[in-house]
Amino acid sequence: MKAVFSDRQLGHRPAHIVSSGAAVASPETPARAEILLAAALALGLEREAPADYGLDPIRAVHTERYLTFLERIHERWLRIPGASTDVLPNVHPDTRDAVYPASAVGQVGFHVFDGAAPITADTWDAALWSAWTAVHAAREVLAGAPACYALSRPPGHHSGKELAGGFCYLNNSAIAARELRGRYEKVAILDVDVHHGNGTQDIFYECDDVLTVSIHANPVRFYPFFWGAADETGAGAGHGYNCNLPLPRGTGDDDYLATLEQALGRIADYAPGALVVALGLDASGDDPFAGFAITTRGFGRIAERVAGLRLPTVLVQEGGYPQPGLGDNLAAFLGAYCL
Ligand SMILES: [Zn+2]
């Protein structure tokens, strides 16, 4: 199996994020990508760099005004007297149907929904290469590989059609799913990150050609707070094609695996031609976000069940933050695809 990654993805290094009102160092560091890459290579995966695939695969998921915003906002921001070095929001609309402002400050509030997605001079470049990593992995699978690992960093599943937040700028998993749709009539996304994939839900909420299934810590007491309830099931043509399976904080291997069976049943009923796994590893009991208590062996058991679907699969890296077991957890998951 191949591990797709570009060193260009390392350029994004925000000075800080805002967490509980405080300016703190981001756990979403270039070093975490290096830990994940080392673990994938130690497992025997073959490293491959993505190509530049242009904006078309990204336009399949995000709006034009959002992409223009992401590309140019840092340069515009620096022209504001007294502005911070990295772009961060300090105002938000009460709904996203609000008037679209011309001001840089207003547009940042419109497009960036929290303080955990600062935009630096290198963010656009790193996010593009992260998205192209997902495109490249999807094309590997379209070319006949049973599975491919996209080490997408920065991650993507909190990024909506025109929203950044939660360390995410471009929705790599959604971009991979749209790429797979080029051949397969139906594609499923299974999101195992401890946080709800609100961006992925936003993108496909009214679609019936991409089934979205997310297992995550209940948002009533966990990020992203405003999305991820079980009664969010899709709208219009997409009604019934968005499946949220929230679980209590502290959920361990056995309870998680029982819920995974429901998720896999839903995917089997849908009968997709291919699968994207939004591969967050922050469900680990040792992750700094401490949402679930999945063990390294648990990640292996989860992966065995998912691999048992025997679908062409793109594994797209989402969350999972530096802690001593991070690399082992990735190896446990990818190991099920190397047999
Ligand atoms: Zn997460």
XYZ file of C-alpha atoms and ligand atoms in Angstrom:
340
model
C 0.000 0.000 0.000
C 1.149 3.530 -0.706
C 1.392 6.434 1.748
C 0.837 9.726 -0.069
C 2.421 12.868 1.374
C 4.142 16.071 0.265
C 6.667 18.016 2.340
C 4.794 21.152 1.194
C 2.127 20.174 3.760
C 4.616 20.993 6.548
C 4.687 24.737 5.769
C 1.550 25.540 7.802
C 2.780 26.521 11.298
C 0.393 28.883 13.116
C 1.897 30.787 16.063
C -1.061 29.804 18.258
C -4.738 28.854 18.340
C -7.431 30.151 20.703
C -8.703 27.487 23.139
C -11.042 28.315 26.037
C -10.189 31.945 25.339
C -6.442 31.431 25.764
C -3.731 31.671 23.117
C -2.085 28.220 23.191
C 0.254 26.216 20.955
C -1.629 24.145 18.374
C -1.379 20.361 18.782
C -1.810 20.144 14.986
C 1.929 20.531 14.304
C 4.175 19.562 11.393
C 5.814 17.124 13.851
C 2.607 15.083 14.053
C 2.712 14.545 10.290
C 6.311 13.366 10.648
C 5.301 10.897 13.405
C 2.495 9.526 11.231
C 4.722 9.276 8.148
C 7.446 7.450 10.088
C 4.877 4.951 11.413
C 3.449 4.315 7.931
C 6.916 3.776 6.428
C 7.986 1.508 9.314
C 4.947 -0.636 8.534
C 6.263 -1.052 4.989
C 4.110 1.454 3.114
C 5.708 3.001 0.043
C 5.973 6.781 0.145
C 4.708 8.690 -2.880
C 4.375 12.453 -3.456
C 1.147 13.795 -4.970
C 1.022 15.771 -8.223
C -0.455 19.267 -8.603
C -4.037 18.471 -9.633
C -5.209 22.081 -9.935
C -8.368 23.484 -8.407
C -11.008 21.424 -10.247
C -11.132 18.502 -7.752
C -11.383 21.059 -4.927
C -14.104 23.084 -6.671
C -16.198 19.901 -6.626
C -16.541 20.450 -2.861
C -15.894 24.126 -1.993
C -17.355 27.408 -3.318
C -15.378 29.722 -5.561
C -15.610 32.677 -3.166
C -14.262 30.539 -0.320
C -11.263 29.366 -2.357
C -10.515 32.961 -3.429
C -10.785 34.002 0.232
C -8.383 31.273 1.428
C -5.849 32.058 -1.263
C -5.762 35.834 -0.697
C -6.840 36.586 2.861
C -3.416 36.505 4.491
C -2.030 39.129 2.114
C -5.163 41.295 2.569
C -4.970 40.886 6.370
C -1.421 42.236 6.554
C -2.655 45.550 5.091
C -4.880 46.125 8.165
C -3.040 48.488 10.562
C -2.234 46.673 13.805
C -3.540 43.274 12.630
C -2.141 39.996 14.023
C 0.460 38.039 12.029
C -1.883 35.068 11.527
C -5.491 35.563 10.424
C -8.045 34.816 13.179
C -11.731 35.771 13.514
C -13.122 38.149 16.131
C -16.725 38.432 14.862
C -19.276 35.915 13.491
C -22.643 36.168 11.701
C -25.587 34.621 13.548
C -26.439 32.607 10.428
C -24.497 31.731 7.300
C -27.327 33.190 5.165
C -26.141 36.618 6.310
C -24.949 39.311 3.903
C -21.492 38.491 2.509
C -19.211 41.334 3.585
C -16.478 42.908 1.441
C -14.267 43.606 4.480
C -11.400 41.241 5.276
C -12.378 41.144 8.979
C -16.002 40.420 8.051
C -15.067 37.670 5.591
C -12.834 35.980 8.182
C -15.793 35.935 10.599
C -18.015 34.528 7.820
C -15.660 31.730 6.736
C -13.733 30.771 9.899
C -16.070 29.406 12.562
C -13.631 29.157 15.485
C -10.193 30.135 16.817
C -8.546 26.838 15.882
C -7.965 27.545 12.186
C -5.486 30.432 11.932
C -4.431 31.317 8.378
C -0.703 31.956 7.907
C 1.288 32.974 4.816
C 1.747 29.247 4.032
C -1.676 27.855 4.941
C -3.154 27.958 1.432
C -0.142 26.129 -0.039
C -0.126 23.449 2.680
C -3.913 22.955 2.456
C -3.721 22.595 -1.353
C -1.042 19.902 -1.118
C -3.001 18.167 1.628
C -6.048 18.095 -0.673
C -3.926 16.886 -3.619
C -2.611 14.098 -1.374
C -6.234 12.943 -0.988
C -6.850 13.292 -4.754
C -3.712 11.279 -5.479
C -4.751 8.486 -3.107
C -8.242 8.390 -4.651
C -6.699 8.084 -8.130
C -4.496 5.210 -6.899
C -7.667 3.405 -5.836
C -9.397 4.281 -9.119
C -6.365 2.775 -10.881
C -6.897 -0.522 -9.066
C -5.176 -0.317 -5.672
C -7.415 -1.998 -3.058
C -6.532 0.765 -0.570
C -4.331 3.843 -0.276
C -3.317 6.029 2.679
C -3.507 9.811 2.243
C -1.473 11.532 4.955
C -3.500 14.715 4.607
C -2.243 17.471 6.893
C -3.693 19.951 7.682
C -6.779 17.752 8.232
C -10.161 18.460 6.629
C -13.352 17.029 8.133
C -14.411 20.206 10.002
C -14.185 22.225 6.770
C -17.552 22.803 5.070
C -18.447 24.109 1.621
C -17.156 27.536 2.645
C -16.052 27.094 6.236
C -12.721 26.612 7.965
C -12.448 25.570 11.625
C -10.952 22.983 13.958
C -7.506 22.898 12.224
C -9.276 22.291 8.851
C -9.299 24.395 5.659
C -10.106 22.072 2.728
C -12.154 18.905 3.232
C -9.733 16.228 2.027
C -12.083 13.286 2.739
C -14.924 14.955 0.818
C -12.569 15.758 -2.070
C -11.479 12.089 -2.173
C -15.134 10.977 -2.157
C -16.009 13.290 -5.065
C -12.971 11.970 -6.955
C -14.155 8.373 -6.431
C -17.609 9.387 -7.680
C -15.953 9.768 -11.105
C -16.218 5.993 -11.404
C -18.548 4.772 -8.657
C -22.223 5.750 -8.565
C -22.309 5.643 -4.783
C -19.520 6.328 -2.290
C -19.642 6.130 1.522
C -17.562 8.087 4.034
C -16.994 6.535 7.465
C -15.621 9.098 9.929
C -13.979 7.514 12.989
C -12.399 10.727 14.330
C -13.493 11.418 17.939
C -14.998 14.730 16.751
C -18.073 14.931 14.537
C -17.224 15.536 10.867
C -19.407 18.641 10.629
C -17.750 19.897 7.451
C -18.314 16.627 5.621
C -21.927 16.642 6.811
C -22.334 20.220 5.517
C -20.953 19.306 2.081
C -23.099 16.219 1.477
C -26.197 17.035 3.573
C -28.474 17.263 0.538
C -26.773 14.482 -1.494
C -27.832 10.868 -1.915
C -24.750 9.817 -3.925
C -22.389 10.079 -0.919
C -23.469 8.446 2.351
C -21.850 10.076 5.397
C -21.550 8.073 8.631
C -19.796 9.544 11.694
C -19.078 7.919 15.081
C -18.026 10.601 17.580
C -18.209 11.893 21.135
C -21.640 13.389 21.828
C -21.452 17.080 20.825
C -23.683 18.100 23.751
C -20.439 18.178 25.771
C -17.753 18.000 23.103
C -16.402 19.902 20.104
C -17.806 20.872 17.542
C -20.879 21.421 19.826
C -23.356 22.664 17.214
C -23.450 19.669 14.860
C -23.411 15.886 15.191
C -26.727 14.944 16.840
C -28.401 11.674 15.839
C -31.454 13.494 14.435
C -29.375 15.270 11.751
C -30.200 12.805 8.983
C -29.872 14.849 5.769
C -32.260 17.082 3.816
C -33.962 17.094 0.415
C -32.542 14.347 -1.825
C -30.042 13.643 0.965
C -32.694 12.821 3.559
C -31.646 9.543 5.194
C -28.073 9.680 3.844
C -26.400 11.357 6.826
C -25.906 9.076 9.819
C -24.590 10.410 13.140
C -23.761 7.927 15.896
C -22.818 9.990 18.983
C -21.406 8.106 21.989
C -20.659 9.211 25.571
C -17.296 10.655 26.585
C -14.950 7.893 27.716
C -16.378 5.176 25.413
C -13.989 2.189 25.212
C -13.267 -0.525 22.653
C -16.230 -2.873 23.205
C -18.984 -0.230 23.202
C -17.353 1.486 20.232
C -17.190 -1.789 18.288
C -20.883 -2.446 18.948
C -21.757 0.943 17.434
C -19.327 0.334 14.573
C -21.465 -2.686 13.632
C -24.449 -0.329 13.187
C -22.318 1.960 11.016
C -21.083 -0.957 8.891
C -24.623 -2.281 8.540
C -25.779 1.117 7.285
C -22.910 1.178 4.766
C -23.586 -2.400 3.605
C -27.290 -1.547 3.060
C -26.274 1.461 0.957
C -24.000 -0.791 -1.165
C -21.421 1.821 -2.222
C -18.782 1.120 -4.860
C -15.995 2.606 -2.743
C -15.268 3.874 0.767
C -13.430 6.829 2.290
C -12.333 6.380 5.905
C -11.921 9.754 7.636
C -9.150 8.347 9.802
C -8.952 10.324 13.012
C -6.823 8.682 15.688
C -7.911 11.071 18.453
C -10.392 8.496 19.792
C -7.354 7.119 21.642
C -7.560 7.207 25.435
C -4.117 8.860 25.386
C -5.029 11.634 22.952
C -4.820 15.166 24.424
C -8.526 15.680 23.574
C -9.490 12.713 25.812
C -12.899 12.086 24.209
C -12.909 8.273 23.998
C -10.704 5.522 25.472
C -9.845 3.412 22.411
C -6.706 1.276 22.830
C -4.080 0.434 20.203
C -5.541 -3.077 20.000
C -8.974 -1.452 19.674
C -7.839 0.512 16.594
C -6.684 -2.779 15.075
C -10.057 -4.425 15.777
C -11.928 -1.419 14.319
C -9.773 -1.513 11.184
C -10.283 -5.268 10.733
C -14.050 -4.792 10.750
C -13.909 -1.835 8.336
C -11.486 -3.641 6.011
C -13.938 -6.555 6.127
C -16.318 -4.515 3.939
C -13.847 -5.364 1.132
C -14.487 -2.073 -0.636
C -11.879 -0.065 -2.566
C -10.827 2.292 0.234
C -9.084 5.642 0.591
C -7.824 6.185 4.143
C -7.612 9.943 4.701
C -5.808 11.189 7.807
C -7.915 13.452 10.018
C -7.162 14.150 13.731
C -4.905 12.369 16.213
C -2.361 14.415 18.143
C 1.141 13.874 19.500
C 1.242 11.323 22.337
C 3.526 8.287 22.740
C 1.083 5.833 21.090
C 0.107 7.910 18.036
C 2.358 6.062 15.585
C 1.386 2.642 16.998
C -2.309 3.483 16.621
C -1.830 4.401 12.963
C 0.158 1.201 12.395
C -2.580 -0.838 14.098
C -5.200 0.663 11.771
C -3.220 0.508 8.516
C -1.994 -2.989 9.407
C -5.453 -4.398 8.674
C -5.047 -3.182 5.073
C -1.576 -4.654 4.635
C -2.551 -8.312 5.133
Zn -10.723 15.145 15.842
